[in-house]
């Protein structure tokens, strides 16, 4: 090993075909394939350094983390150390450029950046797709943050997860943007992990969700290859709402929707009615994301901000692949 | 025929196991059996009289109705005239005691009252269960309003609908009440008829809904026979949310929820957390109905009214069978 300190950047992503439910909770193997758009506005920068001693260190947003957080990171680093045949302790310094006000999860960009940095530090030379199978074991959605543009996470079929990996589908360089309307950025009552588990175990809608997500993936890839924005949007909106429908089918039923969520969804439909194509999706939380055409993003943001002045919309363009910022 | 003028009363009902989807739109044959509670607070009084001439007349809430409305009523009266072998024109005078502010549909009590009155006028002597198969052809949910208490509408299997009928399950005389929290009493964007059709035709969750509704019916009947209020409430809430989940699965997805709907559902869960058992259900609209124990209804209403002073909660007890008020 010739490097002692590497910094990498990875962007967050928003799924258009949702990942919802695990077939293996240890390996983060999903029940269905998913497809996302990587966002340039939200990212994590992570520096990994070789350090003396036996214990890893973890500094997040300038704060030294507690043992529970360090252990999670150490287990993740172990995946790379094992392949590298290296025992060195690592210091991880990570900064999330995902504003709390956006209400987005940062685990996708965080594990993608960490994995990208470790791949370089340990000189493992994993290609991006292989690397995606490693970062998957930190956070499922991190799998997709290895790539920019429209990214597919193929669920795979192998029990060891080696074929549950990401691939870039398209650069998304055809006038695509995404808006984030923060509704509530506080802690959720039900984590996405808990929500997935409850849905998989109790919702009679779940098998149909898995089947439909497979179909939606095929049709959205057609829409992307044809650069058919309207169809892309319609499939995105239908798929996201289906995911939320599975939750109402759970026992007990649950929902991430808040009163303001419903208002925002209504307003998006109104704006669409004005002739501005835009389509919503929601993850396991109350915040709303909207895919739109980049040249109309400012106009749609203005309409939303007029209606929701306390919840300013954030515009994001398309993010690039995870990459190395510096290595020494 | 010895009678010339008959007045009947029928109460509205709220389904705890929902009717959602038709297998025959002409005969109002449902895809699944349902179970309801009849409410004493909301009812329709209907007078039918023999009149001269060839044309039926229809006065609703004191207003002479248009030809479209008269035709619908005439077709319904024809079902009874045919059996009676009678050609007389009929005047129908109907008054809904279902305040607009409650946001409840009045078609269930309206057709149940009309059918009950016609049965008496034409001296058909249908028993209640047979009568329920007739009123079903005016409005599906009217089937259940022939009876008071907890009522099951068995979907039946025959193509002529003769076995798609109601039966009383229980008098519900064990401390049961229902609250109605009106959220929006205006016209809906999507009628329940349209919503059902879109769901049956496009939602991949629909087959699982039908199967689950059958299971829920069995367990709620167990809960009723055991007078287990908590279990009754939990099944009610889960079943209603499942129905709303099927809509999010439709293409395009749709929802009857409004921002205030979500607030009310949150508040009900909070009130339940205070140790007052109460469980919500929703029909094809934004209004919320809550089943609770009658001796706690005032207390729960007060808590709701404190939170939603502009949407006062209406308490209802359990309604009785449809009955004849006068016959001459």
XYZ file of C-alpha atoms in Angstrom:
656
model
C 0.000 0.000 0.000
C 1.404 3.320 -1.089
C -1.419 5.609 0.042
C -2.176 6.735 3.551
C -4.997 9.178 3.065
C -7.795 9.242 0.474
C -10.832 11.492 0.079
C -13.834 10.514 -2.022
C -17.180 12.080 -2.868
C -20.478 10.334 -3.610
C -23.883 11.815 -4.295
C -27.206 10.796 -2.875
C -29.890 9.320 -5.081
C -33.668 9.168 -5.179
C -35.329 5.988 -6.353
C -37.928 6.277 -9.114
C -38.612 2.549 -8.875
C -38.427 1.985 -5.146
C -36.389 -0.453 -3.106
C -38.878 -1.678 -0.513
C -38.225 -4.892 1.356
C -35.227 -7.132 1.955
C -34.896 -10.812 1.228
C -31.723 -10.901 3.373
C -31.364 -8.344 6.158
C -27.699 -9.150 6.863
C -26.494 -8.715 3.298
C -29.021 -6.007 2.364
C -30.385 -8.088 -0.481
C -33.575 -6.558 -1.845
C -36.825 -8.251 -2.802
C -37.002 -6.221 -5.996
C -34.718 -4.361 -8.372
C -34.835 -0.564 -8.253
C -33.875 2.449 -10.367
C -32.753 5.874 -9.221
C -31.589 9.309 -10.238
C -28.348 10.543 -8.660
C -28.521 14.177 -7.473
C -25.664 16.645 -7.755
C -26.900 18.925 -4.976
C -26.513 16.431 -2.122
C -23.303 14.522 -1.431
C -20.915 13.217 1.182
C -17.150 13.801 1.289
C -15.266 11.155 3.189
C -11.579 10.934 4.062
C -10.012 7.664 5.179
C -6.537 7.598 6.740
C -4.334 4.864 8.080
C -3.799 5.360 11.818
C -1.794 3.720 14.593
C -3.458 1.450 17.120
C -6.222 -1.145 17.049
C -9.317 1.011 16.983
C -11.013 2.736 14.117
C -12.090 6.330 14.586
C -15.116 8.032 13.102
C -15.698 11.762 12.868
C -19.022 12.770 11.293
C -19.646 16.411 10.433
C -16.772 17.327 12.748
C -18.058 15.331 15.718
C -16.357 12.300 17.154
C -18.895 9.462 17.091
C -19.963 7.053 19.823
C -18.937 3.406 19.973
C -22.176 2.156 18.398
C -21.594 4.238 15.284
C -17.908 3.330 15.165
C -18.767 -0.366 15.345
C -21.070 -0.094 12.369
C -18.358 1.647 10.359
C -15.712 -0.842 11.507
C -17.803 -3.769 10.338
C -18.120 -2.096 6.973
C -14.378 -1.396 6.748
C -13.768 -5.053 7.649
C -15.326 -6.070 4.318
C -12.544 -4.181 2.560
C -9.762 -5.082 5.024
C -10.588 -8.749 4.562
C -10.104 -8.603 0.788
C -7.010 -6.411 1.148
C -5.460 -8.711 3.732
C -4.726 -5.607 5.776
C -5.241 -5.027 9.502
C -4.639 -1.297 9.821
C -6.965 0.842 11.883
C -8.689 3.563 9.919
C -9.811 7.057 10.742
C -12.957 8.050 8.873
C -13.805 11.727 8.559
C -17.069 12.287 6.822
C -18.999 15.444 5.976
C -22.545 15.261 4.701
C -23.507 17.991 2.287
C -27.083 16.886 2.646
C -28.744 19.741 4.511
C -30.958 18.545 7.336
C -33.577 20.900 5.925
C -33.835 18.745 2.824
C -35.134 15.811 4.818
C -33.087 13.365 2.767
C -31.266 10.353 4.122
C -27.483 10.599 3.843
C -26.643 6.924 4.297
C -26.596 6.295 0.537
C -23.975 8.919 -0.244
C -22.118 8.212 3.023
C -21.467 4.519 2.414
C -20.832 5.072 -1.296
C -18.182 7.697 -0.486
C -16.610 5.556 2.236
C -16.461 2.501 -0.011
C -15.002 4.504 -2.871
C -12.314 5.914 -0.583
C -11.450 2.500 0.894
C -11.226 0.932 -2.579
C -8.565 3.513 -3.425
C -6.738 3.438 -0.079
C -6.410 -0.354 -0.097
C -5.711 -0.363 -3.857
C -8.360 -2.986 -4.394
C -9.113 -1.844 -7.933
C -12.721 -2.987 -7.753
C -14.640 -1.848 -10.785
C -17.683 0.281 -9.973
C -20.208 -2.537 -10.226
C -18.202 -4.760 -7.890
C -17.711 -1.845 -5.536
C -21.489 -1.367 -5.502
C -21.929 -4.862 -4.028
C -19.630 -3.866 -1.170
C -21.243 -0.532 -0.339
C -24.647 -2.275 -0.458
C -23.663 -3.967 2.799
C -23.516 -0.577 4.522
C -26.819 0.741 3.199
C -29.007 -0.723 0.476
C -29.533 2.526 -1.376
C -25.764 3.239 -1.315
C -25.504 0.571 -4.024
C -26.958 3.039 -6.521
C -24.846 6.029 -5.390
C -21.695 4.557 -6.957
C -22.972 5.793 -10.303
C -24.338 9.067 -11.612
C -27.370 9.539 -13.842
C -30.118 6.906 -13.967
C -28.906 3.837 -12.118
C -30.375 0.365 -11.847
C -29.799 -1.796 -8.803
C -30.317 -5.329 -10.011
C -31.612 -7.426 -7.129
C -29.568 -10.460 -8.211
C -30.364 -14.066 -7.405
C -27.274 -15.369 -5.585
C -27.499 -15.952 -1.850
C -24.077 -14.355 -1.266
C -25.246 -11.116 -2.900
C -22.381 -10.984 -5.377
C -24.779 -10.241 -8.244
C -26.883 -7.688 -6.344
C -25.183 -4.691 -7.907
C -25.674 -1.353 -9.627
C -25.266 -0.389 -13.267
C -25.626 2.929 -14.985
C -28.596 2.972 -17.359
C -28.303 6.471 -18.790
C -26.467 9.726 -18.106
C -29.773 11.544 -17.599
C -28.307 14.420 -19.562
C -31.547 15.306 -21.290
C -33.043 18.159 -19.330
C -33.744 16.240 -16.103
C -33.927 17.810 -12.636
C -35.339 16.918 -9.259
C -37.027 19.094 -6.674
C -37.139 18.347 -2.968
C -39.947 19.816 -0.892
C -39.099 19.326 2.789
C -42.209 18.634 4.853
C -40.809 17.409 8.144
C -37.133 16.870 8.700
C -37.418 15.534 12.231
C -36.969 11.956 13.321
C -39.494 9.493 11.939
C -41.722 7.370 14.169
C -41.017 4.311 12.032
C -37.593 3.904 10.418
C -37.507 2.730 6.835
C -35.937 -0.481 8.036
C -38.816 -1.131 10.438
C -41.372 -0.067 7.845
C -39.967 -2.455 5.250
C -39.941 -5.317 7.705
C -43.525 -4.743 8.845
C -44.675 -4.498 5.233
C -42.882 -7.619 4.040
C -44.156 -9.608 7.001
C -47.770 -8.435 7.182
C -49.007 -6.635 4.060
C -51.052 -8.855 1.730
C -50.224 -6.331 -1.004
C -46.520 -7.059 -0.783
C -46.268 -9.908 -3.339
C -48.117 -7.769 -5.892
C -45.742 -4.883 -5.102
C -42.717 -7.047 -5.922
C -44.268 -8.233 -9.158
C -45.367 -4.749 -10.191
C -41.990 -3.205 -9.351
C -40.443 -5.686 -11.787
C -42.841 -4.567 -14.511
C -42.342 -0.887 -13.694
C -38.599 -1.337 -14.019
C -38.966 -2.657 -17.546
C -41.295 0.129 -18.633
C -39.277 2.928 -17.027
C -36.147 1.688 -18.789
C -38.065 1.834 -22.067
C -39.169 5.373 -21.228
C -35.575 6.350 -20.441
C -34.227 4.828 -23.640
C -36.897 6.735 -25.585
C -36.306 9.906 -23.542
C -40.044 9.979 -22.906
C -40.241 12.292 -19.911
C -44.009 12.086 -19.437
C -43.978 8.311 -19.317
C -40.943 8.350 -17.019
C -42.850 10.654 -14.680
C -46.076 8.685 -14.727
C -44.299 5.427 -13.919
C -42.298 7.143 -11.162
C -45.418 8.558 -9.531
C -47.382 5.304 -9.777
C -44.509 3.236 -8.393
C -43.945 5.521 -5.399
C -47.623 5.595 -4.503
C -47.772 1.808 -4.768
C -44.985 1.554 -2.211
C -47.008 3.761 0.139
C -50.094 1.660 -0.587
C -48.301 -1.448 0.697
C -47.910 0.284 4.075
C -51.653 0.891 4.398
C -51.983 -2.849 3.867
C -49.722 -3.712 6.808
C -50.941 -4.866 10.223
C -51.068 -2.476 11.922
C -51.398 -0.109 8.970
C -48.995 2.832 8.922
C -48.279 5.849 6.775
C -45.482 8.416 6.517
C -47.853 11.062 5.206
C -48.370 14.287 7.093
C -51.048 16.890 6.463
C -48.565 19.038 4.533
C -47.555 16.030 2.434
C -51.107 15.833 1.089
C -51.108 19.580 0.366
C -47.848 19.316 -1.570
C -49.085 16.365 -3.623
C -52.275 18.299 -4.445
C -50.234 21.328 -5.490
C -47.964 19.253 -7.734
C -51.028 17.893 -9.530
C -52.306 21.443 -9.944
C -48.973 22.618 -11.346
C -49.048 19.693 -13.756
C -52.511 20.855 -14.751
C -50.970 24.221 -15.669
C -48.961 22.473 -18.368
C -45.707 21.968 -16.462
C -44.940 18.242 -16.427
C -43.763 17.210 -12.967
C -44.283 14.021 -11.010
C -43.885 13.208 -7.351
C -42.326 10.396 -5.461
C -41.876 9.793 -1.742
C -39.571 7.601 0.275
C -40.147 6.265 3.780
C -40.890 9.716 5.138
C -43.187 12.704 4.677
C -41.002 14.711 2.289
C -41.835 15.009 -1.376
C -39.467 14.733 -4.336
C -40.512 15.828 -7.787
C -38.953 14.912 -11.100
C -39.253 17.647 -13.684
C -37.588 19.037 -16.766
C -34.517 21.084 -15.854
C -35.535 24.103 -17.909
C -38.808 24.344 -15.956
C -37.338 23.703 -12.510
C -37.090 27.382 -11.511
C -40.653 28.069 -12.588
C -42.026 25.078 -10.662
C -39.949 25.969 -7.602
C -41.394 29.481 -7.686
C -44.959 28.157 -7.791
C -44.228 25.809 -4.895
C -42.445 28.469 -2.849
C -45.388 30.834 -3.336
C -47.657 28.170 -1.839
C -45.263 26.865 0.814
C -43.024 29.797 1.797
C -41.863 28.028 4.967
C -40.742 24.946 3.087
C -38.557 26.241 0.262
C -38.048 23.801 -2.559
C -34.491 22.737 -3.345
C -33.551 22.184 -6.985
C -31.025 19.543 -7.882
C -29.475 18.584 -11.173
C -28.092 15.179 -12.045
C -25.164 13.896 -10.025
C -22.079 12.131 -11.376
C -20.354 8.898 -10.414
C -18.698 8.634 -6.999
C -15.082 9.735 -7.409
C -11.733 10.347 -5.719
C -11.116 13.945 -4.693
C -7.564 13.403 -3.452
C -5.151 10.592 -2.630
C -1.775 10.834 -1.011
C -104.052 -3.463 -2.961
C -105.664 -1.798 -0.002
C -103.051 0.868 0.737
C -102.477 4.088 -1.153
C -99.804 5.814 0.905
C -96.965 4.370 2.984
C -94.092 6.035 4.844
C -90.945 4.160 5.868
C -87.717 5.024 7.628
C -84.261 3.503 7.135
C -80.954 4.412 8.720
C -77.616 4.842 7.072
C -74.745 2.494 7.845
C -70.965 2.617 7.925
C -69.032 -0.418 6.763
C -66.390 -1.817 9.117
C -65.426 -4.394 6.505
C -65.682 -2.378 3.328
C -67.574 -3.032 0.126
C -65.067 -2.041 -2.561
C -65.540 -3.271 -6.108
C -68.367 -4.791 -8.108
C -68.415 -8.060 -9.997
C -71.629 -6.969 -11.762
C -72.251 -3.243 -12.176
C -75.873 -3.668 -13.347
C -77.000 -5.789 -10.417
C -74.678 -4.172 -7.839
C -73.065 -7.500 -7.030
C -69.957 -6.996 -4.911
C -66.550 -8.635 -5.211
C -66.444 -9.208 -1.456
C -68.799 -9.553 1.482
C -68.968 -6.614 3.880
C -70.101 -5.807 7.412
C -71.520 -2.583 8.774
C -72.914 -0.760 11.756
C -76.275 0.946 11.297
C -76.420 4.465 12.798
C -79.446 5.917 14.550
C -78.475 9.534 13.979
C -78.754 9.516 10.194
C -81.811 8.289 8.318
C -84.179 8.837 5.418
C -87.981 9.055 5.622
C -89.725 8.181 2.399
C -93.415 8.285 1.494
C -94.737 6.452 -1.539
C -98.263 7.155 -2.848
C -100.299 5.810 -5.732
C -100.965 8.597 -8.241
C -102.918 9.042 -11.456
C -101.171 9.134 -14.837
C -98.227 7.340 -16.396
C -95.287 9.154 -14.842
C -93.640 8.706 -11.488
C -92.856 11.776 -9.438
C -89.922 12.319 -7.118
C -89.627 15.000 -4.481
C -86.358 14.984 -2.535
C -85.990 17.201 0.517
C -88.995 19.201 -0.723
C -87.653 19.753 -4.236
C -89.160 18.275 -7.366
C -86.407 16.308 -9.101
C -85.256 16.365 -12.728
C -86.020 13.652 -15.249
C -82.628 11.934 -14.797
C -83.251 11.414 -11.093
C -86.863 10.361 -11.694
C -85.728 7.769 -14.243
C -83.350 6.199 -11.749
C -86.126 5.976 -9.157
C -88.618 4.660 -11.739
C -86.269 1.856 -12.712
C -85.957 0.936 -9.064
C -89.754 1.031 -8.554
C -90.118 -1.164 -11.659
C -88.383 -3.995 -9.768
C -91.248 -3.955 -7.271
C -94.045 -3.228 -9.815
C -92.925 -6.218 -11.843
C -93.292 -8.617 -8.921
C -96.531 -6.992 -7.821
C -98.003 -7.103 -11.344
C -99.018 -3.509 -10.858
C -98.673 -0.586 -13.283
C -99.574 2.377 -11.108
C -97.465 5.492 -11.180
C -95.902 6.382 -7.846
C -95.082 9.607 -6.138
C -91.964 9.381 -3.990
C -91.388 12.008 -1.316
C -88.130 11.547 0.462
C -86.417 13.498 3.222
C -82.829 12.798 4.167
C -81.999 13.338 7.817
C -78.347 13.043 6.919
C -76.960 16.525 7.437
C -74.740 17.678 4.594
C -72.266 18.691 7.284
C -71.755 15.040 8.190
C -70.292 14.264 4.791
C -72.107 10.949 4.667
C -73.744 9.441 1.617
C -77.521 9.146 1.888
C -78.096 6.610 -0.879
C -77.978 3.655 1.522
C -80.763 4.916 3.767
C -82.661 6.385 0.788
C -82.997 3.173 -1.191
C -83.571 1.089 1.940
C -86.435 3.390 2.975
C -87.922 3.452 -0.516
C -87.768 -0.318 -0.834
C -89.290 -0.819 2.590
C -92.144 1.535 1.722
C -92.789 -0.126 -1.654
C -92.802 -3.589 -0.086
C -95.616 -2.414 2.175
C -97.528 -0.424 -0.444
C -97.574 -3.300 -2.927
C -98.177 -5.829 -0.127
C -95.306 -7.953 -1.383
C -94.514 -9.360 2.054
C -90.845 -9.819 1.273
C -88.927 -10.804 4.350
C -86.083 -8.429 5.230
C -83.342 -10.511 3.657
C -85.236 -10.806 0.371
C -86.026 -7.111 0.499
C -82.308 -6.430 0.899
C -81.622 -8.058 -2.500
C -84.077 -5.611 -4.062
C -82.767 -2.438 -2.459
C -79.240 -3.560 -3.401
C -80.175 -2.771 -6.996
C -80.641 0.886 -6.088
C -77.395 1.271 -4.114
C -75.034 -1.451 -2.957
C -74.705 -0.194 0.592
C -78.515 0.084 0.884
C -78.484 -3.715 1.178
C -77.166 -3.381 4.726
C -79.528 -0.567 5.778
C -82.519 -2.940 5.898
C -81.217 -4.105 9.260
C -80.064 -2.410 12.430
C -77.007 -3.281 14.514
C -74.073 -5.125 12.955
C -75.100 -6.312 9.516
C -73.377 -8.616 7.061
C -73.896 -8.283 3.334
C -73.055 -11.693 1.944
C -71.698 -11.263 -1.552
C -73.456 -14.416 -2.801
C -72.426 -16.510 -5.768
C -75.449 -16.537 -8.088
C -75.301 -14.497 -11.270
C -78.867 -13.203 -10.765
C -77.878 -11.746 -7.382
C -80.686 -13.508 -5.503
C -78.257 -14.638 -2.792
C -76.404 -11.313 -2.465
C -78.299 -10.235 0.632
C -78.010 -8.800 4.133
C -78.383 -10.507 7.498
C -78.234 -9.121 10.989
C -75.203 -10.425 12.888
C -75.719 -8.759 16.246
C -77.818 -6.024 17.810
C -74.674 -4.060 18.727
C -76.313 -3.310 22.054
C -73.102 -3.550 24.033
C -71.880 0.003 24.470
C -71.111 0.743 20.794
C -71.160 4.212 19.225
C -69.773 5.869 16.132
C -68.337 9.338 15.667
C -68.265 11.219 12.389
C -65.637 13.898 11.875
C -66.549 15.866 8.750
C -63.451 16.966 6.841
C -64.849 18.101 3.511
C -68.489 17.770 2.637
C -68.189 19.124 -0.899
C -68.397 17.123 -4.090
C -65.642 14.567 -4.576
C -63.338 14.599 -7.599
C -63.747 10.851 -8.019
C -67.084 9.225 -7.167
C -66.978 5.982 -5.235
C -68.353 4.246 -8.303
C -65.488 5.558 -10.449
C -62.942 4.846 -7.726
C -64.093 1.243 -7.371
C -63.973 0.709 -11.105
C -60.475 2.157 -11.486
C -59.241 0.060 -8.565
C -60.768 -3.207 -9.775
C -59.430 -2.655 -13.283
C -55.915 -1.378 -12.544
C -54.717 -1.994 -8.978
C -52.442 -5.033 -8.611
C -53.390 -4.991 -4.916
C -57.040 -5.675 -5.680
C -57.004 -9.514 -5.624
C -55.248 -9.439 -2.246
C -57.850 -6.943 -1.007
C -60.679 -9.329 -1.906
C -58.957 -12.238 -0.208
C -58.088 -10.212 2.897
C -61.597 -8.757 3.174
C -62.899 -12.333 3.338
C -60.499 -13.110 6.189
C -61.296 -9.843 7.980
C -64.999 -10.672 7.818
C -64.423 -13.963 9.613
C -62.295 -12.414 12.348
C -64.558 -9.414 12.919
C -67.543 -11.738 13.326
C -65.538 -13.627 15.939
C -64.735 -10.346 17.690
C -68.430 -9.378 17.630
C -69.555 -12.741 18.991
C -66.980 -12.369 21.789
C -67.875 -8.702 22.306
C -64.174 -7.946 22.002
C -64.230 -4.214 21.266
C -60.464 -3.778 20.878
C -60.215 -6.532 18.304
C -63.300 -5.219 16.518
C -61.659 -1.811 16.312
C -58.289 -3.071 15.158
C -59.829 -5.117 12.358
C -62.029 -2.166 11.353
C -59.074 0.196 11.141
C -56.868 -2.252 9.252
C -59.599 -3.104 6.766
C -60.421 0.515 5.984
C -56.783 1.447 5.477
C -56.349 -1.550 3.179
C -59.171 -0.270 1.021
C -57.403 3.084 0.766
C -54.148 1.265 0.004
C -55.731 -0.369 -3.046
C -56.338 3.119 -4.472
C -52.670 4.073 -4.206
C -52.050 0.944 -6.256
C -54.315 2.062 -9.103
C -53.100 3.552 -12.395
C -53.206 6.460 -12.103
C -52.976 6.331 -8.311
C -55.599 8.303 -6.417
C -56.483 9.115 -2.835
C -59.446 10.641 -1.050
C -57.242 11.957 1.759
C -57.057 15.645 2.471
C -54.551 17.392 4.749
C -57.143 17.537 7.529
C -57.853 13.827 7.103
C -54.265 13.072 8.092
C -54.538 15.406 11.099
C -57.696 13.683 12.291
C -56.177 10.212 11.926
C -53.129 11.363 13.920
C -55.380 12.795 16.630
C -57.407 9.593 16.897
C -54.208 7.626 17.442
C -53.182 10.129 20.128
C -56.554 9.816 21.852
C -56.201 6.055 21.743
C -52.807 6.526 23.370
C -54.580 8.333 26.224
C -56.367 5.081 27.041
C -59.619 5.718 25.191
C -60.089 2.883 22.698
C -61.282 4.299 19.368
C -60.569 3.222 15.808
C -61.021 5.008 12.516
C -62.418 4.020 9.190
C -62.919 5.977 5.979
C -65.119 5.484 2.965
C -64.531 6.826 -0.531
C -64.084 10.364 0.719
C -62.010 12.478 3.104
C -64.288 12.241 6.161
C -63.366 10.113 9.133
C -65.629 7.791 11.105
C -64.572 6.419 14.459
C -65.972 3.441 16.300
C -65.805 3.805 20.061
C -67.491 2.700 23.237
C -70.734 4.594 23.811
C -69.897 5.588 27.379
C -66.704 7.301 26.154
C -68.214 8.975 23.085
C -68.780 12.359 24.756
C -65.248 12.454 26.114
C -63.702 11.581 22.744
C -65.928 14.102 20.970
C -64.751 16.790 23.380
C -61.098 16.005 22.695
C -61.726 16.085 18.954
C -63.768 19.282 19.107
C -61.000 20.973 21.109
C -58.560 20.136 18.308
C -60.930 20.712 15.379
C -63.405 23.389 16.516
C -64.512 24.050 12.936
C -65.350 20.424 12.280
C -67.554 19.362 15.176
C -67.793 15.646 15.683
C -71.235 14.058 15.472
C -72.018 11.180 17.832
C -74.316 8.419 16.709
C -75.700 5.419 18.496
C -76.775 2.185 16.877
C -79.675 2.315 14.427
C -82.569 -0.123 14.223
C -84.075 -2.053 11.304
C -85.810 -0.138 8.516
C -89.488 0.135 9.451
C -92.909 1.429 8.481
C -93.843 4.774 10.047
C -97.380 4.913 8.663
C -99.596 3.157 6.119
C -103.039 4.155 4.973
